[in-house]
Amino acid sequence: MLRIDSLRKAPNAELQLPGSKSITNRALIIASLAEGTTSLSRALFAEDTLAMIDCLKSFGISIEANQPMETIDVTGTNGKLDAPQDSLWVRQSGTTARFILPISALITAPIQVDGDAQIRSRPQEDLLRALNQLGVEVAYSGEPSHLPLTLNGSNLKVKDIKISGDTSSQYLSALLLVSPCLPQKITFTLEGNAVSLPYIDMTIEMMRSFGAIVEIDEPNTFTVHPTGYTGRDYEIETDASTASYFFAAAAVSQGRVVIDGIGENSIQGDIGFINILEQMGAKVTIGADSIEVSGQNQLKGIEVSMRELSDTAPTLAAIAPYCSGTVRVTDIGFIKNKESDRVSAVVTEMKKLGIDARAEEDGFVIEPGMPIGNVIHSYDDHRIAMAFTVLGLLAEGVVIDDANCVAKTCPEFYEHIDTLRLEGDEELAILAIDGPAGSGKSSLAKLLAQELQLEYLDTGAMYRSVAAEVIAANIDPEAYREVTQITDNIDISFNGQEVFVNAKNLTKQIRSPEVNSIVSYVAANPGVRAILRRAQRSWARQRGGGVLEGRDIGSVVFPKAKLKVYVTATPEERAHRRSLESGRDMKEILNEIQERDEIDSSRTDSPLSVSSNAIVVDTTDKTLSEVANEVLRNFNV
Ligand code: DC
């Protein structure tokens, strides 16, 4: 459950959003089939692209992924792939499932493909029929035309193919992507009322950049020559679908956002969303490598076909209630086959918020209104969770039931959303107190909270609570996923000096030597930090401010805090104080403190550091009240 805090002020933000999922997954396929190496920069690291990387590795392809640098280096195979030993697992990723299936045409052994329940329920029929026409044998282990299945391309016969485009453009894209590696040239004819055509343009544009020859002889007829691909360095654009949420938020709140890494030459169809916002009254400025959207007045209603950019239909729905007139989206009946039935999901959830919304044969209609608070079901669909988060920025009490599904395409989504709140955070009465273990932060923070009549939050106790739960669950403190998952399901509350974790009183346990010895490892986990940061920000925003004490409050959690204080003391003095408190041996404590200081200051995510405009107070030779007075003087100026 994630409660969405509303914006206090119109945003004014420049954002570096992650790379495009569609481009990353196409590039991974092409690079794997290419001759020579490819280096991808600004690649997306999310569930869908990690699914693709794992599947491609099963074909014996060497892929070096560097997440902090956002690069992926692929050693191409020139279309000569090993047969995977085990069944491929595509997780929930539609592009992975569809782009992987035609690879079977390049392999003379059976390959098995499977994935999560959600992808098992999504249709693949048109693509499988086309592969079957090419001589690929298909055997189903479950429902016909659905995953799980086994493909065998031993009897490949290249011939021209007609394929329907009215369910998904990914079928044709998938076939086009492997075609340069087929033994002969091949022609595809796209039939029916094809959807999402810009994605086919994107596929062809990318194929050509890697040396493929694709001829478009007449509309909807594509001939690919057996040239293979040539590896190269390739920079990935910012994801336009992810950007749509931020453009929408700026336009509807009369704020401003600038998104870097995408511009006038974008190959992503979803970039067309800014034209819709422009027609509704927003101001849009497109540069070579950035796009700025600002809201001028209340947005107008619109009637619009979103056939070419249907992934952004939920984004438009999210801002529709706040427009001055009706919003009607047409031509998107096919989005019932996405991660969820998106028309039904949008309409059902809007109604829960008291908004007049209805489904139509091929789209939806939303009338103006002020959403009331309620819990939104995300249907395990990242786009529903992200869209209703944007809606929640202008309403009170919107809660997303399963916010983590955003990890499919944008794991850091909520961190970016928080950037939109930075302006508003300036208005909070936040006193941020950071410093190393034993520097006197806690006593100082408690005293100052009393003096200032603000509430106090010990963020270290939150990391300690996670550590206590990790110990109780007998989990390796450095196991990224498991520890993140524990954090996600933890409910921490404070009652005076007492700390309750999932309703258990753990006040004592969180200060135990066992917790002391692992807490720094737990606190170095970026997944844990992201979740606790979110909780800390929300805590203060709901109270209009507070005294927060920790390691990264001034540097990361509230960089616009009213006052930032960095408290320090010599390690010996800190050990001496802890020894007086606990009666334990001072030398032992000194070792412990020095070890924790080292881990806290050297971790990659939010290391302990003195924030730029913090006041630094050395408490070694000062009394508590001397230090408190010094801070109060600075807070009250
Ligand atoms: O302040 P403390 O000793 O209770 O903190 C416990 C651990 O949590 C410590 O290793 C640092 C870490 N921590 C952090 O990384 N960020 C915070 N905001 C607070 C604590």
XYZ file of C-alpha atoms and ligand atoms in Angstrom:
657
model
C 0.000 0.000 0.000
C 1.443 3.365 -0.930
C -0.310 6.555 0.054
C 0.267 9.285 -2.539
C 1.073 12.625 -0.913
C -0.454 15.476 -2.850
C 1.669 18.278 -4.277
C 1.938 21.318 -2.003
C 3.243 23.477 -4.810
C 3.410 23.285 -8.602
C 6.538 21.317 -9.579
C 9.528 22.843 -11.283
C 11.907 19.991 -12.045
C 14.475 18.729 -14.520
C 14.493 14.937 -14.601
C 16.838 12.231 -15.826
C 14.441 9.369 -16.420
C 15.547 5.860 -17.416
C 16.077 4.619 -20.960
C 13.311 3.312 -23.186
C 12.150 -0.235 -22.561
C 11.114 -0.753 -26.172
C 14.439 0.476 -27.512
C 16.521 -1.417 -24.918
C 14.813 -4.732 -25.656
C 15.033 -4.275 -29.425
C 18.690 -3.278 -29.126
C 19.442 -6.354 -27.003
C 17.982 -8.666 -29.637
C 19.739 -6.926 -32.521
C 23.081 -6.752 -30.676
C 22.872 -10.462 -29.846
C 22.289 -11.345 -33.501
C 24.910 -8.911 -34.831
C 28.445 -9.575 -35.937
C 30.884 -7.902 -33.516
C 30.277 -6.180 -30.231
C 27.704 -3.598 -29.274
C 27.854 -1.191 -26.383
C 24.482 0.170 -25.285
C 24.441 3.322 -23.192
C 21.581 4.770 -21.110
C 20.017 1.318 -21.131
C 16.978 0.582 -18.987
C 17.482 -1.715 -16.004
C 14.028 -2.938 -15.041
C 12.122 -6.217 -14.806
C 11.316 -6.315 -18.531
C 14.859 -5.723 -19.739
C 16.400 -8.011 -17.118
C 14.012 -10.703 -18.378
C 15.342 -10.161 -21.897
C 18.988 -10.267 -20.754
C 18.433 -13.538 -18.874
C 16.703 -15.157 -21.853
C 19.413 -14.070 -24.290
C 22.146 -15.400 -22.000
C 20.465 -18.816 -22.262
C 21.410 -18.796 -25.967
C 25.080 -18.592 -24.969
C 25.314 -14.864 -25.639
C 27.837 -12.923 -23.580
C 26.158 -9.869 -22.035
C 27.927 -7.587 -19.559
C 25.426 -5.357 -17.807
C 26.627 -2.491 -15.627
C 23.610 -1.105 -13.822
C 25.195 1.900 -12.066
C 26.685 3.024 -15.399
C 23.498 2.111 -17.329
C 25.564 0.302 -19.959
C 25.211 -3.143 -21.521
C 27.963 -4.689 -23.642
C 26.897 -7.516 -25.908
C 29.207 -9.832 -27.836
C 27.254 -10.593 -31.011
C 26.861 -14.093 -32.443
C 26.282 -13.243 -36.109
C 22.986 -15.115 -35.800
C 24.591 -18.365 -34.618
C 23.034 -19.189 -31.291
C 23.364 -22.113 -28.897
C 20.240 -24.084 -28.032
C 19.167 -23.188 -24.470
C 19.464 -26.031 -21.958
C 16.455 -25.000 -19.885
C 13.086 -23.421 -20.487
C 13.280 -19.650 -21.042
C 11.484 -17.525 -18.446
C 10.181 -14.199 -19.766
C 8.766 -13.061 -16.379
C 5.907 -10.645 -17.259
C 7.534 -9.066 -20.264
C 5.461 -8.909 -23.452
C 8.327 -7.665 -25.615
C 10.642 -10.381 -24.302
C 8.102 -13.126 -24.998
C 7.338 -11.881 -28.466
C 10.869 -10.976 -29.554
C 12.273 -14.269 -28.277
C 9.758 -16.568 -30.013
C 11.027 -15.975 -33.612
C 14.598 -16.712 -32.521
C 13.449 -20.332 -32.694
C 13.682 -19.972 -36.495
C 17.463 -19.620 -36.159
C 17.966 -22.760 -34.054
C 17.729 -26.405 -35.066
C 16.691 -27.667 -31.642
C 13.555 -27.294 -29.524
C 13.280 -24.277 -27.226
C 10.795 -23.937 -24.397
C 9.329 -20.591 -23.387
C 7.302 -19.772 -20.280
C 6.606 -16.859 -17.937
C 4.418 -15.482 -15.140
C 0.662 -16.095 -15.047
C -0.013 -12.662 -16.535
C 2.010 -13.291 -19.701
C 0.586 -16.805 -20.014
C -2.839 -15.216 -20.389
C -1.759 -12.757 -23.131
C -2.392 -13.735 -26.776
C 0.419 -14.841 -29.119
C -1.687 -16.540 -31.777
C -0.954 -14.396 -34.848
C 2.783 -14.554 -34.224
C 2.775 -18.313 -33.667
C 0.729 -18.866 -36.824
C 3.314 -16.877 -38.813
C 6.175 -18.893 -37.316
C 4.295 -22.074 -38.131
C 4.054 -20.983 -41.766
C 7.853 -20.659 -41.723
C 8.129 -24.319 -40.720
C 8.591 -23.743 -36.969
C 6.739 -26.459 -35.079
C 4.795 -25.288 -32.030
C 3.659 -27.518 -29.150
C 1.637 -26.152 -26.233
C 1.986 -27.374 -22.660
C -1.031 -25.347 -21.521
C -3.713 -23.423 -23.373
C -3.351 -23.395 -27.197
C -1.665 -20.247 -28.616
C -0.392 -19.266 -25.168
C 2.755 -19.774 -23.126
C 4.122 -22.226 -21.966
C 5.129 -23.735 -25.293
C 7.932 -25.442 -27.190
C 9.194 -24.270 -30.585
C 11.299 -26.204 -33.024
C 12.822 -24.467 -36.037
C 14.615 -27.532 -37.492
C 12.493 -27.501 -40.659
C 12.673 -23.805 -41.472
C 11.262 -22.820 -44.883
C 11.556 -19.105 -45.585
C 8.542 -17.750 -47.450
C 6.554 -14.559 -47.594
C 4.194 -14.028 -44.685
C 0.938 -12.187 -44.132
C 0.375 -11.158 -40.525
C -2.477 -9.428 -38.764
C -1.647 -6.159 -37.013
C -4.854 -5.481 -35.157
C -3.961 -7.080 -31.796
C -0.359 -5.988 -31.379
C 2.382 -4.474 -33.517
C 4.894 -6.546 -31.539
C 4.220 -9.612 -33.712
C 5.521 -7.958 -36.851
C 8.356 -6.243 -34.952
C 9.402 -9.630 -33.547
C 9.506 -11.235 -36.999
C 11.308 -8.287 -38.571
C 14.015 -8.324 -35.884
C 15.267 -11.854 -36.708
C 14.781 -11.553 -40.464
C 18.248 -10.230 -41.445
C 19.640 -13.507 -40.036
C 17.377 -15.779 -42.117
C 19.020 -17.535 -45.072
C 16.898 -15.745 -47.708
C 15.105 -12.477 -48.107
C 11.578 -12.368 -46.719
C 8.537 -10.149 -47.257
C 5.875 -9.444 -44.625
C 2.487 -7.978 -45.390
C 0.688 -6.390 -42.489
C -3.047 -7.000 -42.692
C -6.088 -5.564 -40.959
C -6.444 -2.298 -39.139
C -2.942 -2.267 -37.648
C -2.358 -0.747 -34.200
C 0.670 1.052 -32.724
C 2.351 1.602 -36.118
C 5.077 3.892 -34.691
C 6.549 0.831 -32.960
C 7.071 -0.801 -36.372
C 8.805 2.367 -37.576
C 10.986 2.188 -34.457
C 11.905 -1.439 -35.195
C 12.847 -0.671 -38.810
C 14.781 2.465 -37.868
C 16.825 0.490 -35.331
C 17.390 -2.446 -37.710
C 18.744 -0.041 -40.306
C 21.077 1.586 -37.772
C 22.675 -1.825 -37.290
C 23.141 -2.353 -41.041
C 19.959 -4.223 -42.015
C 18.242 -3.538 -45.328
C 14.487 -3.162 -44.980
C 12.448 -2.063 -48.001
C 8.946 -0.720 -47.655
C 7.653 -1.395 -51.176
C 4.105 -0.288 -50.609
C 2.347 0.655 -47.409
C 2.355 -2.303 -45.010
C 4.712 -4.479 -47.104
C 8.208 -4.951 -45.700
C 11.061 -6.842 -47.356
C 14.131 -7.715 -45.302
C 17.383 -8.840 -46.948
C 19.668 -11.515 -45.432
C 22.468 -9.087 -44.558
C 22.787 -9.844 -40.838
C 23.531 -6.983 -38.440
C 26.744 -5.165 -37.572
C 27.435 -4.341 -33.904
C 28.036 -0.707 -32.904
C 27.785 1.706 -29.980
C 24.210 2.779 -29.488
C 22.695 5.358 -27.138
C 19.181 4.716 -25.891
C 16.624 7.520 -25.601
C 14.738 8.281 -22.407
C 11.527 6.245 -22.216
C 8.721 8.350 -23.699
C 5.957 6.339 -22.009
C 7.585 6.860 -18.594
C 8.067 10.539 -19.425
C 4.333 10.882 -20.138
C 3.487 10.737 -16.410
C 5.789 13.643 -15.660
C 4.614 15.707 -18.630
C 1.032 15.099 -17.524
C 1.810 16.038 -13.919
C 3.399 19.329 -14.969
C 0.610 20.212 -17.385
C -2.219 19.502 -14.953
C -0.623 21.193 -11.925
C 0.423 24.288 -13.862
C 3.992 23.426 -13.067
C 6.976 22.776 -15.307
C 9.152 19.771 -16.067
C 12.102 19.296 -18.348
C 12.940 15.741 -19.396
C 16.425 15.153 -20.769
C 17.608 12.481 -23.190
C 14.709 12.697 -25.618
C 13.975 15.340 -28.242
C 12.877 16.286 -31.731
C 14.425 13.216 -33.394
C 12.832 10.694 -31.064
C 11.915 7.342 -32.611
C 9.248 6.677 -29.969
C 5.610 7.080 -30.923
C 4.574 7.833 -27.337
C 6.293 11.167 -27.669
C 3.058 12.183 -29.443
C 1.520 12.494 -25.969
C 2.962 16.004 -25.705
C 0.965 17.042 -28.782
C -2.200 15.973 -26.985
C -1.203 18.005 -23.921
C -0.505 20.962 -26.214
C -3.977 20.695 -27.731
C -5.373 20.690 -24.204
C -3.607 23.967 -23.439
C -0.130 23.074 -22.115
C 3.002 24.748 -23.421
C 5.475 22.360 -25.028
C 9.046 23.144 -26.087
C 10.962 20.439 -27.928
C 14.732 20.725 -28.106
C 17.369 18.507 -29.686
C 17.844 16.475 -26.508
C 15.206 17.644 -24.045
C 11.506 18.395 -23.835
C 9.873 20.954 -21.590
C 6.188 20.933 -20.688
C 4.518 23.570 -18.586
C 0.915 24.014 -17.582
C -0.530 27.440 -18.276
C -4.196 27.279 -17.246
C -6.666 24.546 -16.431
C -6.434 21.968 -19.229
C -9.310 21.650 -21.689
C -11.136 18.408 -22.415
C -10.380 16.563 -25.662
C -11.606 13.775 -27.912
C -8.645 11.883 -29.316
C -7.699 8.627 -31.028
C -4.821 6.991 -29.150
C -4.406 4.034 -31.504
C -0.785 4.971 -32.177
C 0.179 5.681 -28.569
C -2.139 3.554 -26.498
C 0.319 3.013 -23.620
C -0.247 6.644 -22.682
C -4.058 6.330 -22.581
C -4.052 5.679 -18.800
C -1.823 8.764 -18.385
C -4.392 10.923 -20.138
C -7.117 9.320 -18.016
C -5.185 10.312 -14.871
C -5.468 14.016 -15.590
C -8.910 13.893 -17.222
C -10.942 14.598 -14.044
C -9.072 17.890 -13.595
C -9.839 19.192 -17.105
C -12.549 21.759 -17.783
C -14.385 19.472 -20.227
C -14.964 15.831 -21.120
C -12.011 13.628 -22.146
C -12.874 10.920 -24.647
C -10.268 8.431 -25.861
C -11.096 6.339 -28.921
C -9.576 3.577 -31.068
C -7.945 1.648 -28.242
C -10.205 -1.385 -27.821
C -7.088 -3.579 -28.181
C -5.561 -2.424 -24.867
C -7.686 -4.988 -23.061
C -4.843 -7.378 -23.958
C -2.102 -5.426 -22.169
C -0.834 -6.220 -18.659
C -4.462 -5.665 -17.601
C -7.672 -4.830 -19.414
C -6.731 -1.174 -19.280
C -10.061 0.296 -20.388
C -11.899 -1.599 -17.712
C -9.172 -0.915 -15.110
C -9.229 2.842 -15.755
C -13.035 3.087 -15.632
C -13.446 0.856 -12.557
C -10.826 2.720 -10.544
C -12.119 6.161 -11.606
C -15.568 5.210 -10.358
C -14.056 4.230 -6.994
C -12.796 7.806 -6.761
C -16.265 9.177 -7.421
C -15.452 10.204 -10.976
C -18.000 9.867 -13.749
C -16.249 7.505 -16.178
C -17.567 4.956 -18.664
C -16.184 2.389 -21.063
C -17.089 2.507 -24.741
C -16.671 -0.097 -27.471
C -13.198 1.183 -28.334
C -12.166 3.471 -25.478
C -13.393 5.455 -22.485
C -14.968 8.745 -21.471
C -14.114 10.680 -18.300
C -16.006 13.711 -17.023
C -14.541 16.528 -14.892
C -14.723 16.058 -11.121
C -12.698 16.117 -7.903
C -11.499 12.606 -6.994
C -12.214 11.449 -3.447
C -9.658 9.311 -1.600
C -9.710 5.534 -2.032
C -7.476 2.513 -2.518
C -6.640 1.958 -6.179
C -6.135 -1.567 -7.393
C -3.202 -1.670 -9.791
C -4.022 -5.054 -11.413
C -0.276 -5.750 -11.287
C -0.070 -3.284 -14.197
C 2.711 -0.698 -13.987
C 0.833 1.789 -16.167
C -2.254 1.738 -13.951
C -0.109 2.258 -10.818
C 1.861 5.103 -12.415
C -1.186 6.843 -13.911
C -3.173 6.843 -10.669
C -0.101 8.126 -8.830
C -0.228 11.196 -11.077
C -3.934 11.548 -10.328
C -3.126 11.287 -6.606
C -0.748 14.246 -6.779
C -3.765 16.546 -7.009
C -6.185 14.682 -4.753
C -6.272 13.757 -1.069
C -6.060 10.173 0.138
C -5.273 8.198 -3.002
C -3.546 4.927 -2.094
C -2.007 2.470 -4.590
C -2.420 -1.123 -3.445
C 0.605 -2.663 -5.156
C 2.947 0.172 -6.012
C 5.918 -2.120 -6.651
C 4.637 -3.257 -10.015
C 6.250 -0.089 -11.447
C 9.533 -2.067 -11.328
C 8.511 -3.628 -14.641
C 9.647 -0.536 -16.524
C 10.734 2.093 -13.964
C 11.932 0.816 -10.576
C 12.774 4.354 -9.426
C 9.410 5.803 -10.405
C 8.489 7.033 -6.916
C 11.888 8.599 -6.423
C 11.332 10.623 -9.617
C 7.816 11.512 -8.459
C 9.386 12.850 -5.266
C 11.454 15.242 -7.372
C 8.142 16.878 -8.331
C 7.517 17.517 -4.628
C 10.827 19.265 -3.960
C 9.377 22.764 -4.369
C 6.628 21.978 -1.883
C 9.108 20.474 0.593
C 10.645 23.924 0.986
C 7.489 24.980 2.799
C 7.788 22.269 5.464
C 9.317 22.977 8.887
C 12.026 20.332 8.560
C 15.035 20.139 10.825
C 17.457 17.549 9.407
C 20.058 16.177 11.813
C 22.733 13.875 10.427
C 25.944 12.482 11.801
C 27.828 9.293 12.661
C 26.914 6.788 15.389
C 27.224 8.155 18.918
C 27.615 11.790 17.860
C 24.733 12.832 20.097
C 22.117 13.176 17.363
C 19.318 11.402 19.196
C 19.435 13.366 22.445
C 19.792 16.571 20.466
C 16.943 15.747 18.082
C 14.580 14.826 20.932
C 15.342 18.003 22.828
C 14.952 20.199 19.756
C 11.676 18.538 18.781
C 10.330 19.426 22.221
C 11.571 22.992 22.009
C 10.168 23.492 18.521
C 6.950 21.553 19.209
C 7.606 19.328 16.246
C 7.435 15.556 16.109
C 10.658 13.542 16.073
C 11.631 10.674 13.761
C 14.591 8.394 14.474
C 15.299 7.056 10.979
C 18.111 4.848 12.307
C 15.439 2.944 14.250
C 13.753 2.199 10.931
C 16.934 0.630 9.480
C 17.387 -1.210 12.786
C 13.811 -2.523 12.597
C 14.499 -3.991 9.167
C 17.724 -5.535 10.510
C 15.793 -7.131 13.407
C 13.285 -8.633 10.973
C 16.117 -9.894 8.754
C 17.609 -11.667 11.761
C 14.220 -13.088 12.777
C 13.669 -14.414 9.242
C 17.183 -15.879 9.178
C 18.075 -14.150 5.920
C 21.504 -13.119 4.664
C 21.680 -9.341 5.434
C 23.335 -8.766 2.057
C 20.672 -10.621 0.018
C 19.299 -7.703 -2.014
C 15.874 -8.994 -3.047
C 14.898 -10.800 0.143
C 15.885 -7.907 2.386
C 14.079 -5.427 0.126
C 11.001 -7.621 0.250
C 11.065 -7.692 4.051
C 11.281 -3.891 4.065
C 8.346 -3.681 1.743
C 6.139 -5.666 4.085
C 7.239 -4.001 7.284
C 5.025 -1.734 9.325
C 7.060 0.434 11.711
C 5.366 2.679 14.244
C 6.562 4.697 17.208
C 4.900 5.324 20.541
C 7.080 7.687 22.568
C 10.360 5.814 23.081
C 8.876 2.500 21.959
C 9.237 1.000 18.515
C 6.650 -1.412 17.116
C 7.482 -3.571 14.129
C 4.526 -5.361 12.560
C 2.689 -4.750 15.854
C 5.492 -6.351 17.974
C 7.307 -4.231 20.526
C 10.952 -4.464 19.363
C 12.311 -1.477 21.328
C 14.994 -3.612 22.974
C 15.822 -5.947 20.095
C 16.661 -3.140 17.688
C 19.515 -2.040 19.970
C 20.944 -5.563 20.392
C 24.557 -6.433 19.452
C 23.197 -8.715 16.659
C 21.352 -5.794 15.096
C 24.375 -3.511 15.592
C 26.518 -5.968 13.678
C 24.333 -6.180 10.538
C 22.434 -2.902 10.351
C 25.025 -1.138 8.183
C 24.784 -3.905 5.564
C 21.011 -3.627 5.542
C 21.270 0.173 5.298
C 23.585 -0.123 2.275
C 20.836 -1.877 0.274
C 19.405 0.648 -2.253
C 16.032 -1.143 -2.314
C 15.708 -0.797 1.467
C 16.775 2.839 1.317
C 14.246 3.714 -1.394
C 11.352 2.264 0.625
C 12.375 3.837 3.940
C 13.112 7.198 2.293
C 9.587 7.180 0.876
C 8.154 6.468 4.347
C 10.287 9.190 5.958
C 9.234 11.822 3.428
C 5.610 10.873 3.730
C 5.822 11.007 7.544
C 7.073 14.614 7.462
C 4.779 15.806 4.682
C 1.726 14.564 6.521
C 2.803 16.549 9.609
C 3.901 19.705 7.812
C 7.464 19.110 9.075
C 9.382 17.469 11.907
C 12.814 16.809 13.360
C 14.376 13.912 11.447
C 17.598 12.340 12.530
C 19.807 9.965 10.507
C 22.650 9.859 7.986
C 21.160 11.188 4.742
C 18.279 13.421 5.850
C 19.835 16.696 4.694
C 21.691 15.243 1.732
C 18.999 13.012 0.182
C 15.676 12.743 2.043
C 15.024 16.479 2.402
C 17.674 18.398 0.466
C 15.447 21.471 0.843
C 15.063 21.154 4.639
C 14.637 24.424 6.516
C 17.846 23.696 8.451
C 20.430 20.949 8.067
C 22.746 20.103 10.933
C 25.696 17.727 10.825
C 26.675 16.646 14.340
C 29.988 15.017 14.967
C 32.456 14.119 17.756
C 35.746 12.233 17.899
C 35.382 8.417 17.680
C 36.816 8.099 21.215
C 34.252 10.522 22.643
C 31.439 8.732 20.820
C 32.600 5.344 22.117
C 32.912 6.793 25.615
C 29.280 8.015 25.505
C 27.957 4.680 24.239
C 29.981 2.859 26.890
C 28.431 5.021 29.654
C 24.952 4.291 28.257
C 25.389 0.541 27.924
C 28.073 -0.372 30.473
C 29.941 -2.227 27.718
C 33.681 -2.131 27.143
C 34.765 1.097 25.470
C 37.406 -0.479 23.180
C 34.888 -2.951 21.805
C 32.434 -0.120 21.124
C 35.151 1.970 19.478
C 35.900 -0.863 17.037
C 32.200 -1.297 16.302
C 31.685 2.426 15.727
C 34.688 2.711 13.427
C 33.538 -0.265 11.398
C 30.023 1.180 11.034
C 31.373 4.639 10.128
C 33.405 3.019 7.363
C 30.442 1.119 5.857
C 28.045 4.076 6.227
C 30.467 6.479 4.522
C 31.614 4.212 1.709
C 28.328 2.729 0.448
C 27.259 3.871 -3.027
C 23.677 4.845 -2.144
C 23.456 7.968 0.051
C 26.746 7.645 1.947
C 27.098 9.520 5.208
C 28.381 12.941 4.184
C 28.099 16.581 5.162
C 25.344 18.056 3.007
C 26.306 21.214 1.059
C 24.635 23.878 3.211
C 24.560 22.071 6.561
C 25.908 23.645 9.718
C 28.540 21.410 11.287
C 28.556 21.065 15.080
C 31.376 19.245 16.850
C 29.876 18.104 20.158
C 33.095 16.687 21.648
C 33.557 19.393 24.253
C 30.035 20.803 24.348
C 27.063 20.200 26.583
C 23.743 19.188 25.071
C 22.128 22.524 25.854
C 25.034 24.451 24.289
C 24.601 22.479 21.083
C 20.791 22.810 21.162
C 20.996 26.578 21.581
C 23.398 26.863 18.670
C 20.994 24.925 16.421
C 17.912 26.833 17.617
C 19.569 30.155 16.799
C 20.096 28.950 13.232
C 16.613 27.412 12.892
C 14.808 30.540 13.974
C 16.566 33.009 11.665
O 21.676 6.110 14.057
P 21.727 4.575 14.254
O 23.012 4.094 14.834
O 20.530 4.062 14.988
O 21.647 3.980 12.766
C 21.612 2.624 12.528
C 22.205 2.309 11.152
O 21.339 2.780 10.131
C 23.559 2.907 10.876
O 24.435 1.901 10.404
C 23.363 3.902 9.797
C 22.040 3.555 9.200
N 21.252 4.736 8.860
C 21.298 5.197 7.581
O 22.022 4.639 6.770
N 20.539 6.253 7.206
C 19.760 6.879 8.094
N 19.019 7.926 7.689
C 19.721 6.434 9.430
C 20.497 5.369 9.804
